[in-house]
Short mmCIF file of C-alpha atoms and ligand atoms in Angstrom, two decimals:
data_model
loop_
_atom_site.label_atom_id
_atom_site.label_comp_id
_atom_site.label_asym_id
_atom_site.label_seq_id
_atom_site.Cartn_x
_atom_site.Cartn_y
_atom_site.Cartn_z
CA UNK A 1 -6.50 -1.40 36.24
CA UNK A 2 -9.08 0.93 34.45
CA UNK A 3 -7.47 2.19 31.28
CA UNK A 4 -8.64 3.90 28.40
CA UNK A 5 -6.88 4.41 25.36
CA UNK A 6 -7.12 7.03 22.84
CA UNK A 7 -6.53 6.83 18.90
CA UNK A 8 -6.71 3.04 18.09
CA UNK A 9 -4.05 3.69 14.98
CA UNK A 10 -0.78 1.56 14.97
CA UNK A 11 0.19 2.92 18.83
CA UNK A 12 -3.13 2.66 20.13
CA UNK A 13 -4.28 -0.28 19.11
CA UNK A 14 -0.92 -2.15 20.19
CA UNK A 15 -0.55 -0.40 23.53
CA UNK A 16 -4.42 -1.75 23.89
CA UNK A 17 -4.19 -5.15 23.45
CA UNK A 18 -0.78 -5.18 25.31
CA UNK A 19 -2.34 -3.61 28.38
CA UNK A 20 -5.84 -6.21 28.08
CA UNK A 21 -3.07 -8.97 27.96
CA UNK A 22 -1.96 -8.37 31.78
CA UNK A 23 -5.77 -8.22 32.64
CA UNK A 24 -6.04 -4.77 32.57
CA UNK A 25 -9.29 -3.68 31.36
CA UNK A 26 -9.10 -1.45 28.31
CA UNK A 27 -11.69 0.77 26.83
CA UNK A 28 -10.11 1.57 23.68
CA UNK A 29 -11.51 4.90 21.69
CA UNK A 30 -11.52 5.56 17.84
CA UNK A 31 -13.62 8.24 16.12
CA UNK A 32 -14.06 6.05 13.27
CA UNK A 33 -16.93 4.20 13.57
CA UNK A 34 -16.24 1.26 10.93
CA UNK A 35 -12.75 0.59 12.25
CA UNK A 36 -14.40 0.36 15.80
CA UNK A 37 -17.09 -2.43 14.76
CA UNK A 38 -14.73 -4.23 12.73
CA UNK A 39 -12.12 -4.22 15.69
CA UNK A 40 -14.53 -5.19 18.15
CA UNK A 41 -15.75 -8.12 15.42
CA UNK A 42 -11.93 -9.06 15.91
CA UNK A 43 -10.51 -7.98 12.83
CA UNK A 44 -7.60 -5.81 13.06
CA UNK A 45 -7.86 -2.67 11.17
CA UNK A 46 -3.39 -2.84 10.82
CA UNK A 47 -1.21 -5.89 9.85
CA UNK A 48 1.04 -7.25 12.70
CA UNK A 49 2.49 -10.01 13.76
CA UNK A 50 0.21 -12.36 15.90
CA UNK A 51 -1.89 -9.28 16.94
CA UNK A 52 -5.37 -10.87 15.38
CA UNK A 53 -4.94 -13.77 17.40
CA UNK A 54 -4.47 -11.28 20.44
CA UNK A 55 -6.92 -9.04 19.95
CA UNK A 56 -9.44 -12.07 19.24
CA UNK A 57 -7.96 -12.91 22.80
CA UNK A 58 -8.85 -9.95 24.67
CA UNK A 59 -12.47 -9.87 23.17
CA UNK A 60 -13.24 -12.83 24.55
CA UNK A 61 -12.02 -12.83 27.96
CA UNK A 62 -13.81 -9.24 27.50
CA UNK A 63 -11.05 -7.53 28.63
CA UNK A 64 -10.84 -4.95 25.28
CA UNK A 65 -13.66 -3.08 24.20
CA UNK A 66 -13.94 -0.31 21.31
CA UNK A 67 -16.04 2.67 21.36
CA UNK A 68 -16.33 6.05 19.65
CA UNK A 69 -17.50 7.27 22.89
CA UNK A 70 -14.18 9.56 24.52
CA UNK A 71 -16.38 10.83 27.58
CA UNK A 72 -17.71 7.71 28.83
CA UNK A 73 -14.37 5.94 27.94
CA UNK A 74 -12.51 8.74 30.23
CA UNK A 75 -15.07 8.60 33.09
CA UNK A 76 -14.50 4.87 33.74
CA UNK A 77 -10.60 4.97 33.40
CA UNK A 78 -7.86 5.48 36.04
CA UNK A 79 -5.23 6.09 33.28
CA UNK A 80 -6.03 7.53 30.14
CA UNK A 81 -3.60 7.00 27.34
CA UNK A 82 -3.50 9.08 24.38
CA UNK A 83 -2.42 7.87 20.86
CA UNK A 84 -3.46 9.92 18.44
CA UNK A 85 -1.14 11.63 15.50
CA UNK A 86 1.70 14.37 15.81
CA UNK A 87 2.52 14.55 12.04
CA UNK A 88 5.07 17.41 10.94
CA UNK A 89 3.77 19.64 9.06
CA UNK A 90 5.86 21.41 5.43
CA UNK A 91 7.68 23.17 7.69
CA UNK A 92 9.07 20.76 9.71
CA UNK A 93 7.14 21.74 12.70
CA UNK A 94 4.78 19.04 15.04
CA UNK A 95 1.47 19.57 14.34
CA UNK A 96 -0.06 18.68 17.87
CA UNK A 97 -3.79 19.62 17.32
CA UNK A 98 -5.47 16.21 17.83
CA UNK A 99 -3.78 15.89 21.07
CA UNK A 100 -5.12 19.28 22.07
CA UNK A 101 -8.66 18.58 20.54
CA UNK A 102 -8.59 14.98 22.92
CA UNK A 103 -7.69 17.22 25.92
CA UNK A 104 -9.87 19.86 25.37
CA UNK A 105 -13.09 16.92 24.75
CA UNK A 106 -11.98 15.04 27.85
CA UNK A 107 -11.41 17.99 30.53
CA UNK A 108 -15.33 18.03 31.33
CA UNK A 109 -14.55 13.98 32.26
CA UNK A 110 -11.99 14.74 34.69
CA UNK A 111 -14.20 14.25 38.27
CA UNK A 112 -11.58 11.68 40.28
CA UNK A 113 -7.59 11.45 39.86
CA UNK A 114 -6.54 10.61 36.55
CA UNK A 115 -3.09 9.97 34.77
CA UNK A 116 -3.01 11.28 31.09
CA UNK A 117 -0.40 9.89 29.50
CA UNK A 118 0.97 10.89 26.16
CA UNK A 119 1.76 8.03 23.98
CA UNK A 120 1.91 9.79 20.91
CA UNK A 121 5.40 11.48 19.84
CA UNK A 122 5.38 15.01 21.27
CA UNK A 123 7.85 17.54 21.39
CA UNK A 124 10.14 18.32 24.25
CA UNK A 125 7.72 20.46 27.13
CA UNK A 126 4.15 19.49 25.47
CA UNK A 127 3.85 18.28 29.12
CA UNK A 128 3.62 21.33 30.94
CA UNK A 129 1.15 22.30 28.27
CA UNK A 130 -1.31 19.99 28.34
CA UNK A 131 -0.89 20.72 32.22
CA UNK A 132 -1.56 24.52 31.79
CA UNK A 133 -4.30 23.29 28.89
CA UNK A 134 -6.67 21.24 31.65
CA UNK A 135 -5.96 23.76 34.18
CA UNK A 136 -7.50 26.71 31.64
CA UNK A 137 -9.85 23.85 30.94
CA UNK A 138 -11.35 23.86 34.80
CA UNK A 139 -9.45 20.70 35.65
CA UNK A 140 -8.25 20.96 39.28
CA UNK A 141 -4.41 20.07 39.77
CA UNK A 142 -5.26 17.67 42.14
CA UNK A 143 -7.46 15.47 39.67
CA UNK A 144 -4.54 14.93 37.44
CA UNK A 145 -1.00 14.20 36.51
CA UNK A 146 0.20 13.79 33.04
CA UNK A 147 3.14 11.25 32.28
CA UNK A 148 5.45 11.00 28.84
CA UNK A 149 5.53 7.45 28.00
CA UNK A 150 6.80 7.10 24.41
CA UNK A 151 7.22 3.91 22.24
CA UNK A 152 9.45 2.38 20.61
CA UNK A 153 8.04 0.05 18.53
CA UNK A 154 9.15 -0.94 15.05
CA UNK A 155 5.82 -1.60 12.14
CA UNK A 156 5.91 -5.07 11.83
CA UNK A 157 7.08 -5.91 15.02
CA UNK A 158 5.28 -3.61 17.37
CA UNK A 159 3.69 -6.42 19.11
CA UNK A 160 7.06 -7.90 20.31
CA UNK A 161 8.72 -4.48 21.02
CA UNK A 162 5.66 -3.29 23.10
CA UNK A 163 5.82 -6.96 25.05
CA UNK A 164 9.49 -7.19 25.30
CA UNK A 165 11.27 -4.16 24.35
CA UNK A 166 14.64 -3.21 25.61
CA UNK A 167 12.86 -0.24 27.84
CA UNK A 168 9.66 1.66 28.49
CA UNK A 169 10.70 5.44 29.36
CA UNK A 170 8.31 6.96 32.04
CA UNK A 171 8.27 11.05 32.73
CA UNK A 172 6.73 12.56 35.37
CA UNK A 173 7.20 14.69 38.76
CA UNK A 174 4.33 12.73 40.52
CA UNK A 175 5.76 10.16 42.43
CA UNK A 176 1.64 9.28 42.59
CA UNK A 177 1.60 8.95 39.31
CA UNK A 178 5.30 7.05 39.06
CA UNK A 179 3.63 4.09 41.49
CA UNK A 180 0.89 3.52 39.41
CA UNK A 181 2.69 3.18 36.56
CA UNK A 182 4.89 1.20 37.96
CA UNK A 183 2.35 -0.96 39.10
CA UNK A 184 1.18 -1.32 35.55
CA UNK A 185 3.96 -2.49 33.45
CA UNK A 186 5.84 -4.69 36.33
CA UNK A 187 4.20 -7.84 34.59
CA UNK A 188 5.96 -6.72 31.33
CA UNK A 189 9.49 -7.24 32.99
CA UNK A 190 11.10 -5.12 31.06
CA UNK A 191 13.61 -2.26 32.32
CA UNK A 192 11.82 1.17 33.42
CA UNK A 193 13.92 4.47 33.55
CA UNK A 194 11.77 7.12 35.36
CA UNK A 195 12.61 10.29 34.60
CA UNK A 196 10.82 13.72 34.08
CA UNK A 197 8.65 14.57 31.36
CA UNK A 198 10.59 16.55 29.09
CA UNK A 199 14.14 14.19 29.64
CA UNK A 200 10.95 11.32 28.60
CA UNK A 201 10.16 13.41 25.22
CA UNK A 202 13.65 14.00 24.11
CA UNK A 203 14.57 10.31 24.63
CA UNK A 204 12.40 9.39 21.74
CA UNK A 205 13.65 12.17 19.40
CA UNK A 206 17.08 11.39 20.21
CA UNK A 207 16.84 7.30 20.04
CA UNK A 208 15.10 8.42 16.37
CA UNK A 209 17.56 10.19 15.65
CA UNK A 210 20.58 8.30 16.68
CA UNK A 211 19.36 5.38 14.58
CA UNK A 212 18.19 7.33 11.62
CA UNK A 213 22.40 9.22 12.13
CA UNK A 214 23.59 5.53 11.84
CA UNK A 215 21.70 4.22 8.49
CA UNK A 216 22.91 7.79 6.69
CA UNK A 217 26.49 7.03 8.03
CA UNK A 218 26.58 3.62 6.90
CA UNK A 219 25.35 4.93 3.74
CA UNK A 220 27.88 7.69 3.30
CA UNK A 221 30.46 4.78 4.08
CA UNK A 222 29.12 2.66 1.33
CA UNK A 223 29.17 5.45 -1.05
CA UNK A 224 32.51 5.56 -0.86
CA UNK A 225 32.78 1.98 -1.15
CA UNK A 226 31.67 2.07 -4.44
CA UNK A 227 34.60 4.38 -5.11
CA UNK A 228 37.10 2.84 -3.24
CA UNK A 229 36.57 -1.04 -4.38
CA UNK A 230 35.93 -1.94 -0.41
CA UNK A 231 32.70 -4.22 0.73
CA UNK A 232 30.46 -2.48 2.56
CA UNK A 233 28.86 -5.14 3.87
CA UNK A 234 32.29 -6.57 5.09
CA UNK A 235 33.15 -2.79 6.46
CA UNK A 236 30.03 -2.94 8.63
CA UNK A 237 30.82 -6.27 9.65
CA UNK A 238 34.37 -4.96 11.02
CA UNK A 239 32.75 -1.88 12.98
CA UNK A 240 29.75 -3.75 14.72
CA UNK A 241 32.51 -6.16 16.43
CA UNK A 242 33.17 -2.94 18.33
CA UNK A 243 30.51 -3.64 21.16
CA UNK A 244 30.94 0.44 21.49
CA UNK A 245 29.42 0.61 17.80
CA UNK A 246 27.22 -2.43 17.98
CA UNK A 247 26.50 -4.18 14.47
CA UNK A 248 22.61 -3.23 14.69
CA UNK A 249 20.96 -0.79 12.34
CA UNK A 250 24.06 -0.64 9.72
CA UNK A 251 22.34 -2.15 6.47
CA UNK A 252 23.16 0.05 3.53
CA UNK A 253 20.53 1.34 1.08
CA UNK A 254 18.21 3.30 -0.22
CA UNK A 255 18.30 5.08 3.20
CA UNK A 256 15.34 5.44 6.09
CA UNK A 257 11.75 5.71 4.71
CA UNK A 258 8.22 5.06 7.09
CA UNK A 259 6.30 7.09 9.16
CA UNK A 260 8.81 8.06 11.84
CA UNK A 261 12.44 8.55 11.54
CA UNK A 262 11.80 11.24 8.57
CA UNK A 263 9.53 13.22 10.33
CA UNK A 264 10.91 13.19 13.57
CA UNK A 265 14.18 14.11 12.70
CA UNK A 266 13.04 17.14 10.91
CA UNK A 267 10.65 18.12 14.37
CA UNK A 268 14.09 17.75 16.24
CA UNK A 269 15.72 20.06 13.77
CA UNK A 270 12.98 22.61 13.98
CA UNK A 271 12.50 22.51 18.05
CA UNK A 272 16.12 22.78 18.38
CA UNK A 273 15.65 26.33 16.22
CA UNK A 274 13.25 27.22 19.11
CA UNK A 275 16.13 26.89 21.56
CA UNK A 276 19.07 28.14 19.12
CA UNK A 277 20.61 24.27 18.90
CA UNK A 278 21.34 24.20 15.26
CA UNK A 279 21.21 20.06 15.11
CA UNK A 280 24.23 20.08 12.64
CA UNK A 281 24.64 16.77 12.58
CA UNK A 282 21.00 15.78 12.29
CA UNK A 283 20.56 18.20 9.63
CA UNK A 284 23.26 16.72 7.45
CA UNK A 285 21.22 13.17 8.54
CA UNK A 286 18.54 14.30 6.33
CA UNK A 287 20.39 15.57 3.71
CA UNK A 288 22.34 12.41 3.21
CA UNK A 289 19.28 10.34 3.31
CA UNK A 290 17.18 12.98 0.55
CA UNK A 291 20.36 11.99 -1.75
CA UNK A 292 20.49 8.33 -0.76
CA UNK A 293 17.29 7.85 -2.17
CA UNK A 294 17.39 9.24 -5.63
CA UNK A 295 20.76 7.37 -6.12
CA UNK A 296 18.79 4.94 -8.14
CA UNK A 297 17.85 7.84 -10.80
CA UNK A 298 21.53 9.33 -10.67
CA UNK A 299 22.68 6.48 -11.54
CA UNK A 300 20.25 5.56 -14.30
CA UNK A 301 21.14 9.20 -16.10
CA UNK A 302 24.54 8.58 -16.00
CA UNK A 303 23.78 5.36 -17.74
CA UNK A 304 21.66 5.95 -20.73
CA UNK A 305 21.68 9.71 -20.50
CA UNK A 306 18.20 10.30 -21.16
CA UNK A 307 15.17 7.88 -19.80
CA UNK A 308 12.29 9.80 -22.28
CA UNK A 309 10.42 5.94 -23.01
CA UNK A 310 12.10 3.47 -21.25
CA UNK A 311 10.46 1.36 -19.28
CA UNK A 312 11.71 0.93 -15.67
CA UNK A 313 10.43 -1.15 -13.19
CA UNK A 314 10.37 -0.84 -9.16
CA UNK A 315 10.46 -3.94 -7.48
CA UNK A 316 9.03 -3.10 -4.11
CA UNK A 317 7.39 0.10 -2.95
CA UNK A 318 6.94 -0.25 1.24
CA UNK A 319 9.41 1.49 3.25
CA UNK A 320 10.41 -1.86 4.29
CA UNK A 321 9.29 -5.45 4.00
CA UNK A 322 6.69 -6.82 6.59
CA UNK A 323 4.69 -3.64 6.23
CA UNK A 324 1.91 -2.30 3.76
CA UNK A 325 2.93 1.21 4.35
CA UNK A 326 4.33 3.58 1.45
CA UNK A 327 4.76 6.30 3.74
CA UNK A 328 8.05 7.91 3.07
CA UNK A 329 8.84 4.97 1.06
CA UNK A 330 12.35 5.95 -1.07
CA UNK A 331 10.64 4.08 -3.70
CA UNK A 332 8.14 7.17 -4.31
CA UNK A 333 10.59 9.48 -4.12
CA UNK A 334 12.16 7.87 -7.31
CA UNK A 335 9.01 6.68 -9.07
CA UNK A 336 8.39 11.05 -9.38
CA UNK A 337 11.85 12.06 -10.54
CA UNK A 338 11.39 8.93 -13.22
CA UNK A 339 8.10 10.17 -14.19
CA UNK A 340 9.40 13.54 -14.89
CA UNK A 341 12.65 12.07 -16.66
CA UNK A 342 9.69 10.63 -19.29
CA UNK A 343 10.33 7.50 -18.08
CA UNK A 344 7.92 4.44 -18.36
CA UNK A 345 6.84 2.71 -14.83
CA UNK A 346 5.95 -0.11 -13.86
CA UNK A 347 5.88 -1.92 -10.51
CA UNK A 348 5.22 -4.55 -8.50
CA UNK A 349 4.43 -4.78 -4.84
CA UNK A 350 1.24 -6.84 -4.02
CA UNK A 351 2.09 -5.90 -0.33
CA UNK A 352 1.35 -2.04 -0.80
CA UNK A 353 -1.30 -0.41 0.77
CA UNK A 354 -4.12 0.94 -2.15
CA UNK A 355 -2.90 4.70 -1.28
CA UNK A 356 0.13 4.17 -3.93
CA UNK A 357 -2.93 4.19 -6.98
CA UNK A 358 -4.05 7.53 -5.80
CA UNK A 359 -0.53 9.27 -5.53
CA UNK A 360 0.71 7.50 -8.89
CA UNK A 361 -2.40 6.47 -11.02
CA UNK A 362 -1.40 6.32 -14.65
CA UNK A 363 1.61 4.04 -13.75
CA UNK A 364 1.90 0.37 -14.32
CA UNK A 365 0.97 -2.06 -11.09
CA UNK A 366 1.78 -5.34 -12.31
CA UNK A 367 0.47 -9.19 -10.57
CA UNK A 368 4.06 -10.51 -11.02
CA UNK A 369 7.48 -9.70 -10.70
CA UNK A 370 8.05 -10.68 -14.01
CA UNK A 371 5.53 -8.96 -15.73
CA UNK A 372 6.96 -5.77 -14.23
CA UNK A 373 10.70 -6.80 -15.65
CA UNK A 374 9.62 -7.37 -19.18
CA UNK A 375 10.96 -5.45 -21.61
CA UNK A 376 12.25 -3.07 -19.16
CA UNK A 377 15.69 -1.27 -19.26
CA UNK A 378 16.60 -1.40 -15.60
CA UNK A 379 14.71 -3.56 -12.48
CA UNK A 380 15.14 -1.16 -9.62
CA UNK A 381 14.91 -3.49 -6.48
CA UNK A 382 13.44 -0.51 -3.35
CA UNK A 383 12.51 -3.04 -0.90
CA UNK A 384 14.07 -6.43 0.17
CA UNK A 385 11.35 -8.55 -0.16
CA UNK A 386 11.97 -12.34 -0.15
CA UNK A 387 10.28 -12.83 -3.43
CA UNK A 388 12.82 -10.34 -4.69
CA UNK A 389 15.74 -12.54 -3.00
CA UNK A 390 14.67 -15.77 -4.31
CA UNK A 391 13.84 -14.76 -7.71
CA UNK A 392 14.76 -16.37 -10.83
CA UNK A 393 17.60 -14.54 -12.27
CA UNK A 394 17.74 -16.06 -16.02
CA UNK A 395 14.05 -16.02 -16.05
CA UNK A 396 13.90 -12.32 -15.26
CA UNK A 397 17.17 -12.03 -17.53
CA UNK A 398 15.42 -12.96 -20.25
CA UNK A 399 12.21 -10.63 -19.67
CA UNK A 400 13.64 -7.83 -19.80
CA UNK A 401 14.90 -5.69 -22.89
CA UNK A 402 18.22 -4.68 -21.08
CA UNK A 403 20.28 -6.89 -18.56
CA UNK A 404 20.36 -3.84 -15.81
CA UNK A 405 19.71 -4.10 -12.67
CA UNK A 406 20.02 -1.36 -9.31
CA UNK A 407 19.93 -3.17 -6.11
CA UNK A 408 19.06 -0.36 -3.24
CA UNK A 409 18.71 -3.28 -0.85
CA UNK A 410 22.27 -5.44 -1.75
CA UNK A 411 19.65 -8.48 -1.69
CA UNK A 412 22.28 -10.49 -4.84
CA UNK A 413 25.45 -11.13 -5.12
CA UNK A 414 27.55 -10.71 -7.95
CA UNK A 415 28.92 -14.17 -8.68
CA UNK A 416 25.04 -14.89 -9.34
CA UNK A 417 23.89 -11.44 -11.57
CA UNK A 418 27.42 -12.44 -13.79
CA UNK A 419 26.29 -16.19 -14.02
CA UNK A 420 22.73 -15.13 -15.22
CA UNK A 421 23.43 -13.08 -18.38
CA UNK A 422 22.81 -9.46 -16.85
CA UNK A 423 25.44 -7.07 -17.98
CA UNK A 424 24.79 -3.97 -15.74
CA UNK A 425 24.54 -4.49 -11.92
CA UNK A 426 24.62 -1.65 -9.27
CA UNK A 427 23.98 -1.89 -5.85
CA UNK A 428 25.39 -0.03 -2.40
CA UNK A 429 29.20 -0.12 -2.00
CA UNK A 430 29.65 -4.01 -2.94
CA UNK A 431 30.97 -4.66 -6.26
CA UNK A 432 28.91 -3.38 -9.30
CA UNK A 433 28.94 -4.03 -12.58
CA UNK A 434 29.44 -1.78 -15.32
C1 UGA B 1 11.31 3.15 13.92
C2 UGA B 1 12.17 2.72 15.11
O1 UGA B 1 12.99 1.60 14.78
C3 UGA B 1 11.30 2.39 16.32
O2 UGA B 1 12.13 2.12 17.44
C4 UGA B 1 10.39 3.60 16.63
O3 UGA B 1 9.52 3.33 17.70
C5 UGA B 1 9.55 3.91 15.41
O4 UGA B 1 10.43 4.21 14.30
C6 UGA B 1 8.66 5.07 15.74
O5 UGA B 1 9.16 6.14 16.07
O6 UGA B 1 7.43 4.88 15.80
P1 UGA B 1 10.02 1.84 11.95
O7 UGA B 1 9.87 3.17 11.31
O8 UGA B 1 8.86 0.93 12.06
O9 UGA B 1 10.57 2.02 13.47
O10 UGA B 1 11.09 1.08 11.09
P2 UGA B 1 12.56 0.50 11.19
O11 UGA B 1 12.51 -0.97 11.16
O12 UGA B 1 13.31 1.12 12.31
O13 UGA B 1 13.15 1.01 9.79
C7 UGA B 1 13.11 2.38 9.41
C8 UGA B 1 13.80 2.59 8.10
O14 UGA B 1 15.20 2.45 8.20
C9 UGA B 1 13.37 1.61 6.98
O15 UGA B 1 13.17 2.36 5.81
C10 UGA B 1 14.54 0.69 6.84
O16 UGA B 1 14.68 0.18 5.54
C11 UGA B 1 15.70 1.61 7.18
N1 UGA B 1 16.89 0.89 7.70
C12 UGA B 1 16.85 0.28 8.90
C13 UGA B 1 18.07 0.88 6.95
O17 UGA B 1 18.15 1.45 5.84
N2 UGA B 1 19.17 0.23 7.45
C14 UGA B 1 19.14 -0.39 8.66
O18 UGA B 1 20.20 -0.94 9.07
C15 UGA B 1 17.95 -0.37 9.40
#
């Protein structure tokens, strides 16, 4: 099949090479012309798991090509995807602009039948929308049907999900439209639920949310762990044996960071005010998760009572490991409440996109993990890299001025922090040290 897909950011550009895979031909479009000649050079402009190789793949078989040109891309397309961003805005609410700008450029291309299909995260009835949009546009009904086809890929692993997820979610009243999608993704194998558009849109908010309601649960839990002298780890253990509960998604932490569950779990909260569904339980989601991730600074002020000087260092400052991206990242949230405790920072993360210099510039980036624990008073560990799991305890013991350490990832155990000399050891409802 013809396809064109639009926005070749981390959806795009997965859902194109997936697509040129099954020798579909794929005109993908990006209006940034440096990220289109270095992807059609064969250098991926995102890091992911064996999609270089992939993409280098498709470019040769010439089955992927990258353009900045939307019209021509549309004109030669039976199915026109479209990945560009929904971010929420301050106030919680889905800014959907680029997705109206891409309709609004591509309505004069509309001359045969088309399917526009929203990739991109959208909230519940942008369907009927974009319908009434190409309408007003001059589009005749009969040129077009537009489909909800959300993802559910995880950074890091978006390659996998998108070529062997548990599901791919298709919305739409055309049954024209249904067979041709059908047609396309029967060579994935994977499970297809067809369903209309706006049941399609709330399925992603709701799988967000779900998971994002079981990391703040399991983190309440482990709170009260700490309290309570039980293992969190052990506790989580005994409820995912329940096939009802399932033992995925139940790691205890600093809480959810990244570039999705935050924001769409506030757009849920603030569509449901559009329909008078208050979201109670989501909103309490968020709240849980805002305090989860400052628990490294709570704890740190009941311990020394004032920071003004000391240095602290942030092991880690991705959302999560396997992934350049700070977005959200709990780590940030604390590196700004130290900072305005007077606090001294420095950090290490060689992973971390450049963006992190611009938000925090005076602060220490350090080329090792143990330059970043020398003299320091406290090693805060925000991300569970492996370097942070196989580090040398006595060596960084030694480093650093005080033996303290907050683990937001539960990454050691405490038979090995004792053995090595540190006296202070905190981490999320396992057995601290204090
Ligand atoms: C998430 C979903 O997992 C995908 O299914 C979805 O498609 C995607 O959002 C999206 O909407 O685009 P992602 O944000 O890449 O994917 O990251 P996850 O691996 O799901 O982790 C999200 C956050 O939850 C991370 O900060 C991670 O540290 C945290 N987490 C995850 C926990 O604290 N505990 C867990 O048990 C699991």
């Amino acid at each position: 099949m013809e396809i064109c897909v639009i926005g070749a950011g981390y959806v795009g550009l997965i859902a194109a090479v997936a697509f040129a895979k099954f020798s579909n031909k794929v005109i993908c479009v990006e209006k940034n012309g440096d990220k289109v000649n270095k992807l059609n050079n064969g250098v991926p402009t995102i890091y992911e798991e064996g999609l270089e190789e992939l993409l280098n793949e498709c470019l040769e078989d010439e089955k992927l090509l990258f353009t900045t040109d939307i019209n021509k891309a549309v004109r030669e397309s039976d199915i026109i995807f479209i990945a560009v961003g929904t971010p929420t805005c301050e106030d919680w609410n889905v800014d959907t602009s680029q997705l109206f700008n891409v309709i609004n450029q591509i309505s004069s291309s509309i001359h045969n039948y088309k399917i526009i299909v929203t990739k991109s995260t959208v909230p519940v009835g942008t369907q009927k929308n974009i319908k009434k949009q190409l309408i007003n546009n001059g589009v005749s009904p009969s040129k077009f049907d537009v489909v909800s086809n959300p993802e559910f890929l995880r950074e890091g692993k978006a390659l996998n999900d998108f070529l062997q997820g548990d599901k791919i979610v298709i919305g739409s009243d055309s049954l024209r439209a249904k067979s041709i999608m059908e047609k396309l993704y029967t060579p994935f194998n994977i499970k297809i639920l067809f369903t209309n558009p706006s049941t399609a849109e709330l399925i992603k908010y709701a799988s967000n949310a779900f998971l994002a309601t079981k990391i703040s649960f399991i983190n309440e839990i482990a709170n009260f762990c700490t309290k309570t002298g039980a293992d969190i780890d052990i506790v989580a253990y005994g409820l995912g044996l329940d096939k009802r509960i399932s033992k995925e998604f139940f790691k205890a932490g600093l809480g959810y960071g990244g570039s999705c569950f935050p924001k769409d779990t506030k757009a849920l909260v603030k569509i449901g005010e559009k329909y008078d569904s208050n979201f109670d339980i989501i909103r309490s989601v968020i709240n849980v998760n805002d305090k989860q991730r400052l628990m490294p600074v709570k704890i740190l002020l009941e311990h020394y009572n004032d920071l003004e000087n000391k240095v602290i260092s942030i092991l880690g400052l991705t959302f999560k490991p396997g992934t350049d991206d700070i977005r959200e990242a709990p780590a940030l949230y604390i590196i700004k409440e130290l900072i305005s405790q007077g606090a001294i920072i420095k950090c290490y993360d060689l992973m971390a996109s450049n963006e992190i210099k611009d938000i925090y510039p005076t602060i220490d980036y350090c080329n090792n993990v143990y330059d970043c624990v020398e003299d320091s008073y406290c090693a805060i560990v925000c991300t569970e890299l492996d370097e942070f799991i196989n580090i040398d305890l006595k060596k960084m013991r030694d480093k650093m001025q005080v033996g303290m350490i907050i683990d937001g990832r539960n990454i050691y155990n405490i038979n090995d922090i004792e053995e090595n000399g540190f006296d202070f050891y905190y981490s999320i409802g396992k057995q601290n040290k204090n």
